CSV table of C-alpha atoms in Angstrom, one decimal:
chain,number,residue,atom,x,y,z
L,1,MET,CA,-11.8,-10.1,-52.3
L,2,ASN,CA,-11.8,-12.7,-55.1
L,3,LYS,CA,-8.4,-13.1,-56.8
L,4,SER,CA,-9.8,-14.3,-60.1
L,5,LYS,CA,-11.8,-11.1,-60.6
L,6,HIS,CA,-8.9,-8.9,-59.6
L,7,THR,CA,-6.9,-7.0,-62.2
L,8,GLU,CA,-5.6,-3.9,-60.4
L,9,PRO,CA,-2.0,-3.7,-59.0
L,10,LEU,CA,-1.4,-5.5,-55.7
L,11,LEU,CA,1.0,-4.8,-52.9
L,12,SER,CA,2.4,-7.0,-50.1
L,13,THR,CA,1.5,-5.9,-46.6
L,14,GLN,CA,5.1,-4.8,-46.1
L,15,GLN,CA,4.9,-2.6,-49.3
L,16,ALA,CA,1.6,-1.2,-48.0
L,17,ALA,CA,3.2,-0.5,-44.6
L,18,ASP,CA,6.1,1.3,-46.2
L,19,LEU,CA,3.9,3.5,-48.4
L,20,LEU,CA,1.5,4.3,-45.5
L,21,GLY,CA,4.4,4.9,-43.0
L,22,VAL,CA,3.0,2.4,-40.5
L,23,SER,CA,4.0,-0.9,-39.0
L,24,LEU,CA,3.3,-4.3,-40.7
L,25,ARG,CA,0.9,-5.1,-37.8
L,26,THR,CA,-1.0,-1.9,-38.3
L,27,VAL,CA,-1.6,-2.8,-42.0
L,28,GLN,CA,-2.7,-6.3,-40.9
L,29,LEU,CA,-5.2,-4.8,-38.4
L,30,TRP,CA,-6.5,-2.4,-41.1
L,31,VAL,CA,-7.1,-5.3,-43.5
L,32,GLU,CA,-8.9,-7.3,-40.8
L,33,LYS,CA,-11.2,-4.3,-40.0
L,34,GLY,CA,-11.8,-3.6,-43.7
L,35,ALA,CA,-10.0,-0.3,-43.9
L,36,LEU,CA,-7.8,-1.8,-46.7
L,37,ASP,CA,-9.0,-4.1,-49.4
L,38,ALA,CA,-7.0,-7.3,-49.5
L,39,TRP,CA,-7.1,-11.1,-50.1
L,40,LYS,CA,-4.8,-14.0,-49.1
L,41,THR,CA,-2.7,-16.1,-51.4
L,42,PRO,CA,-2.9,-19.9,-51.2
L,43,GLY,CA,0.3,-19.6,-49.1
L,44,GLY,CA,-1.5,-17.4,-46.6
L,45,HIS,CA,0.1,-14.1,-47.5
L,46,ARG,CA,-2.0,-11.0,-47.8
L,47,ARG,CA,-2.1,-8.9,-51.0
L,48,VAL,CA,-3.4,-5.4,-50.6
L,49,THR,CA,-5.0,-3.4,-53.4
L,50,GLN,CA,-3.0,-0.4,-54.4
L,51,SER,CA,-6.1,1.7,-54.8
L,52,SER,CA,-7.1,1.1,-51.2
L,53,VAL,CA,-3.7,2.2,-50.0
L,54,GLU,CA,-3.9,5.3,-52.2
L,55,ARG,CA,-7.4,6.0,-50.9
L,56,LEU,CA,-6.1,5.9,-47.3
L,57,LEU,CA,-3.1,8.1,-48.2
L,58,LEU,CA,-5.5,10.7,-49.7
L,59,LYS,CA,-7.7,10.7,-46.6
L,60,ASN,CA,-4.5,11.4,-44.5
L,61,GLN,CA,-3.6,14.4,-46.6
L,62,THR,CA,-6.9,16.0,-46.1
L,63,GLN,CA,-6.6,18.7,-43.4
L,64,PRO,CA,-9.6,20.4,-41.6
L,65,VAL,CA,-10.5,23.7,-43.3
L,66,ASP,CA,-10.8,25.5,-39.9
L,67,ASN,CA,-7.2,24.5,-38.9
L,68,SER,CA,-8.5,23.0,-35.6
L,69,VAL,CA,-6.2,20.6,-33.8
L,70,ARG,CA,-7.4,17.0,-34.1
L,71,ILE,CA,-7.7,15.1,-30.8
L,72,LEU,CA,-8.5,11.4,-30.6
L,73,LEU,CA,-9.9,10.0,-27.3
L,74,ALA,CA,-9.5,6.3,-26.7
L,75,GLU,CA,-11.6,5.2,-23.8
L,76,ASP,CA,-13.7,2.0,-23.4
L,77,ASP,CA,-15.9,3.3,-20.6
L,78,GLU,CA,-18.8,4.9,-22.4
L,79,LEU,CA,-19.9,7.2,-19.6
L,80,LEU,CA,-16.3,8.4,-19.0
L,81,LYS,CA,-15.9,8.9,-22.8
L,82,GLN,CA,-19.1,11.1,-22.8
L,83,LEU,CA,-17.8,13.0,-19.8
L,84,TYR,CA,-14.5,13.7,-21.5
L,85,SER,CA,-16.2,14.8,-24.7
L,86,LEU,CA,-18.6,17.2,-22.8
L,87,GLN,CA,-15.8,18.7,-20.8
L,88,ILE,CA,-13.3,19.1,-23.6
L,89,GLU,CA,-15.9,20.6,-26.0
L,90,SER,CA,-17.2,23.0,-23.3
L,91,TRP,CA,-13.7,24.6,-23.1
L,92,GLY,CA,-14.1,26.3,-26.5
L,93,LEU,CA,-10.6,25.3,-27.6
L,94,PRO,CA,-9.8,25.3,-31.4
L,95,ILE,CA,-10.1,21.5,-31.6
L,96,SER,CA,-11.9,18.7,-33.4
L,97,LEU,CA,-12.6,15.7,-31.1
L,98,GLN,CA,-13.4,12.1,-32.1
L,99,SER,CA,-13.4,9.1,-29.9
L,100,VAL,CA,-13.0,5.3,-30.1
L,101,THR,CA,-13.4,2.5,-27.5
L,102,ASN,CA,-10.3,0.3,-28.1
L,103,GLY,CA,-6.8,0.3,-29.5
L,104,ILE,CA,-7.7,-1.4,-32.8
L,105,ALA,CA,-10.3,1.3,-33.5
L,106,GLY,CA,-7.8,3.8,-32.4
L,107,LEU,CA,-5.2,2.7,-34.9
L,108,LEU,CA,-7.8,2.7,-37.6
L,109,LYS,CA,-9.0,6.2,-36.8
L,110,ILE,CA,-5.4,7.5,-36.5
L,111,GLY,CA,-4.7,6.1,-40.0
L,112,GLU,CA,-7.8,7.7,-41.4
L,113,TRP,CA,-7.9,11.0,-39.6
L,114,ALA,CA,-4.3,11.7,-38.5
L,115,PRO,CA,-4.9,13.3,-35.1
L,116,GLN,CA,-2.2,15.5,-33.6
L,117,ILE,CA,-3.1,14.6,-30.0
L,118,LEU,CA,-4.1,11.2,-28.6
L,119,ILE,CA,-5.7,10.9,-25.2
L,120,THR,CA,-5.8,7.2,-24.2
L,121,ASP,CA,-6.5,4.8,-21.4
L,122,LEU,CA,-4.2,1.9,-21.0
L,123,GLN,CA,-6.8,-0.8,-20.1
L,124,MET,CA,-9.1,-1.4,-23.1
L,125,PRO,CA,-10.5,-4.5,-24.8
L,126,GLU,CA,-9.1,-6.0,-28.1
L,127,LEU,CA,-5.9,-4.0,-28.2
L,128,ASP,CA,-4.9,-2.1,-25.0
L,129,GLY,CA,-3.3,1.3,-24.8
L,130,PHE,CA,0.2,-0.2,-24.3
L,131,GLN,CA,0.0,-2.1,-27.5
L,132,MET,CA,-1.5,0.8,-29.4
L,133,ILE,CA,1.3,3.1,-28.3
L,134,ARG,CA,3.9,0.5,-29.2
L,135,GLU,CA,2.4,0.2,-32.7
L,136,LEU,CA,2.4,4.0,-33.1
L,137,LYS,CA,6.0,4.2,-32.0
L,138,LEU,CA,7.1,1.7,-34.7
L,139,SER,CA,6.3,4.3,-37.4
L,140,SER,CA,8.1,7.6,-37.8
L,141,ARG,CA,4.9,8.9,-39.4
L,142,HIS,CA,3.4,9.4,-35.9
L,143,GLU,CA,6.5,10.7,-34.1
L,144,ASN,CA,5.1,14.2,-33.7
L,145,MET,CA,1.7,13.0,-32.3
L,146,LYS,CA,1.4,14.1,-28.7
L,147,ILE,CA,0.2,11.3,-26.5
L,148,ILE,CA,-1.5,11.7,-23.1
L,149,VAL,CA,-2.2,8.6,-21.1
L,150,VAL,CA,-4.9,8.8,-18.4
L,151,THR,CA,-4.8,5.8,-16.1
L,152,ALA,CA,-5.5,4.5,-12.6
L,153,LEU,CA,-2.6,2.0,-12.9
L,154,THR,CA,0.3,2.3,-10.5
L,155,ASP,CA,3.9,2.8,-11.7
L,156,ALA,CA,4.6,-0.9,-11.0
L,157,GLU,CA,1.6,-2.0,-13.1
L,158,ILE,CA,2.7,0.3,-15.9
L,159,ALA,CA,6.2,-1.2,-15.8
L,160,THR,CA,4.6,-4.7,-15.9
L,161,GLY,CA,2.6,-3.7,-19.0
L,162,GLY,CA,5.9,-2.8,-20.7
L,163,GLY,CA,6.3,0.8,-19.6
L,164,LEU,CA,5.6,4.0,-21.6
L,165,PRO,CA,8.0,5.9,-23.9
L,166,ASP,CA,9.5,9.0,-22.4
L,167,SER,CA,7.5,11.3,-24.8
L,168,VAL,CA,4.2,10.0,-23.4
L,169,GLN,CA,2.6,12.4,-20.9
L,170,LEU,CA,1.0,10.5,-17.9
L,171,MET,CA,-2.0,11.7,-16.0
L,172,ARG,CA,-3.6,9.8,-13.1
L,173,LYS,CA,-7.3,8.8,-12.5
L,174,PRO,CA,-9.3,10.2,-10.9
L,175,LEU,CA,-8.6,13.0,-13.4
L,176,LEU,CA,-9.1,16.6,-12.6
L,177,PHE,CA,-10.4,18.1,-15.8
L,178,SER,CA,-8.8,21.4,-15.0
L,179,ASP,CA,-5.4,19.7,-15.2
L,180,LEU,CA,-6.3,18.1,-18.5
L,181,LYS,CA,-7.4,21.5,-19.8
L,182,ASP,CA,-4.1,23.1,-18.8
L,183,ARG,CA,-2.2,20.2,-20.5
L,184,LEU,CA,-4.2,20.6,-23.7
L,185,GLU,CA,-3.8,24.4,-23.8
L,186,LYS,CA,0.0,23.9,-23.5
L,187,LEU,CA,0.0,21.3,-26.3
L,188,LEU,CA,-2.1,23.5,-28.5
L,189,GLN,CA,0.4,26.3,-28.1
L,190,GLU,CA,3.2,23.9,-29.1
L,191,LEU,CA,1.3,22.7,-32.2
L,192,ARG,CA,0.6,26.2,-33.4
């Protein structure tokens, strides 16, 4: 964005983060991916347009008309992602499912769509599941989001990656889809 042509109110990245209820890093990622309009000052600081923050806030306030529970799937393996989608959608649960292939796309989609349940792998390109979960936990805005991690990593490998918060539900690969269905049905009951 060109500063000289800019006349609308601007916010610092910290002000944008406070308004959006996300971490400073999440705002920086959203700027880099184009979800928020911004430019850099000569000193290297970002300034975010107030209108782009308001636009993102409005998107987050929009709820699905059918009251379905929003589930976001973060999985970088395209075939596995398709298998998850086919299985989950075949169960006839009252859900709306979307998917992404990495943690950066996950944070962007969470900011835009506000899912109530996140199913994620830990090993993904660009921003892995560990980092994505840490970013989400920095904001109280996402404290009620249910997170299910599906991984082939051992407990030692998970600990090496920084561990997982106690609220995260862990499932192991290879995954039995019947176990995932049971877990989702319980979470759907909790969310209703």
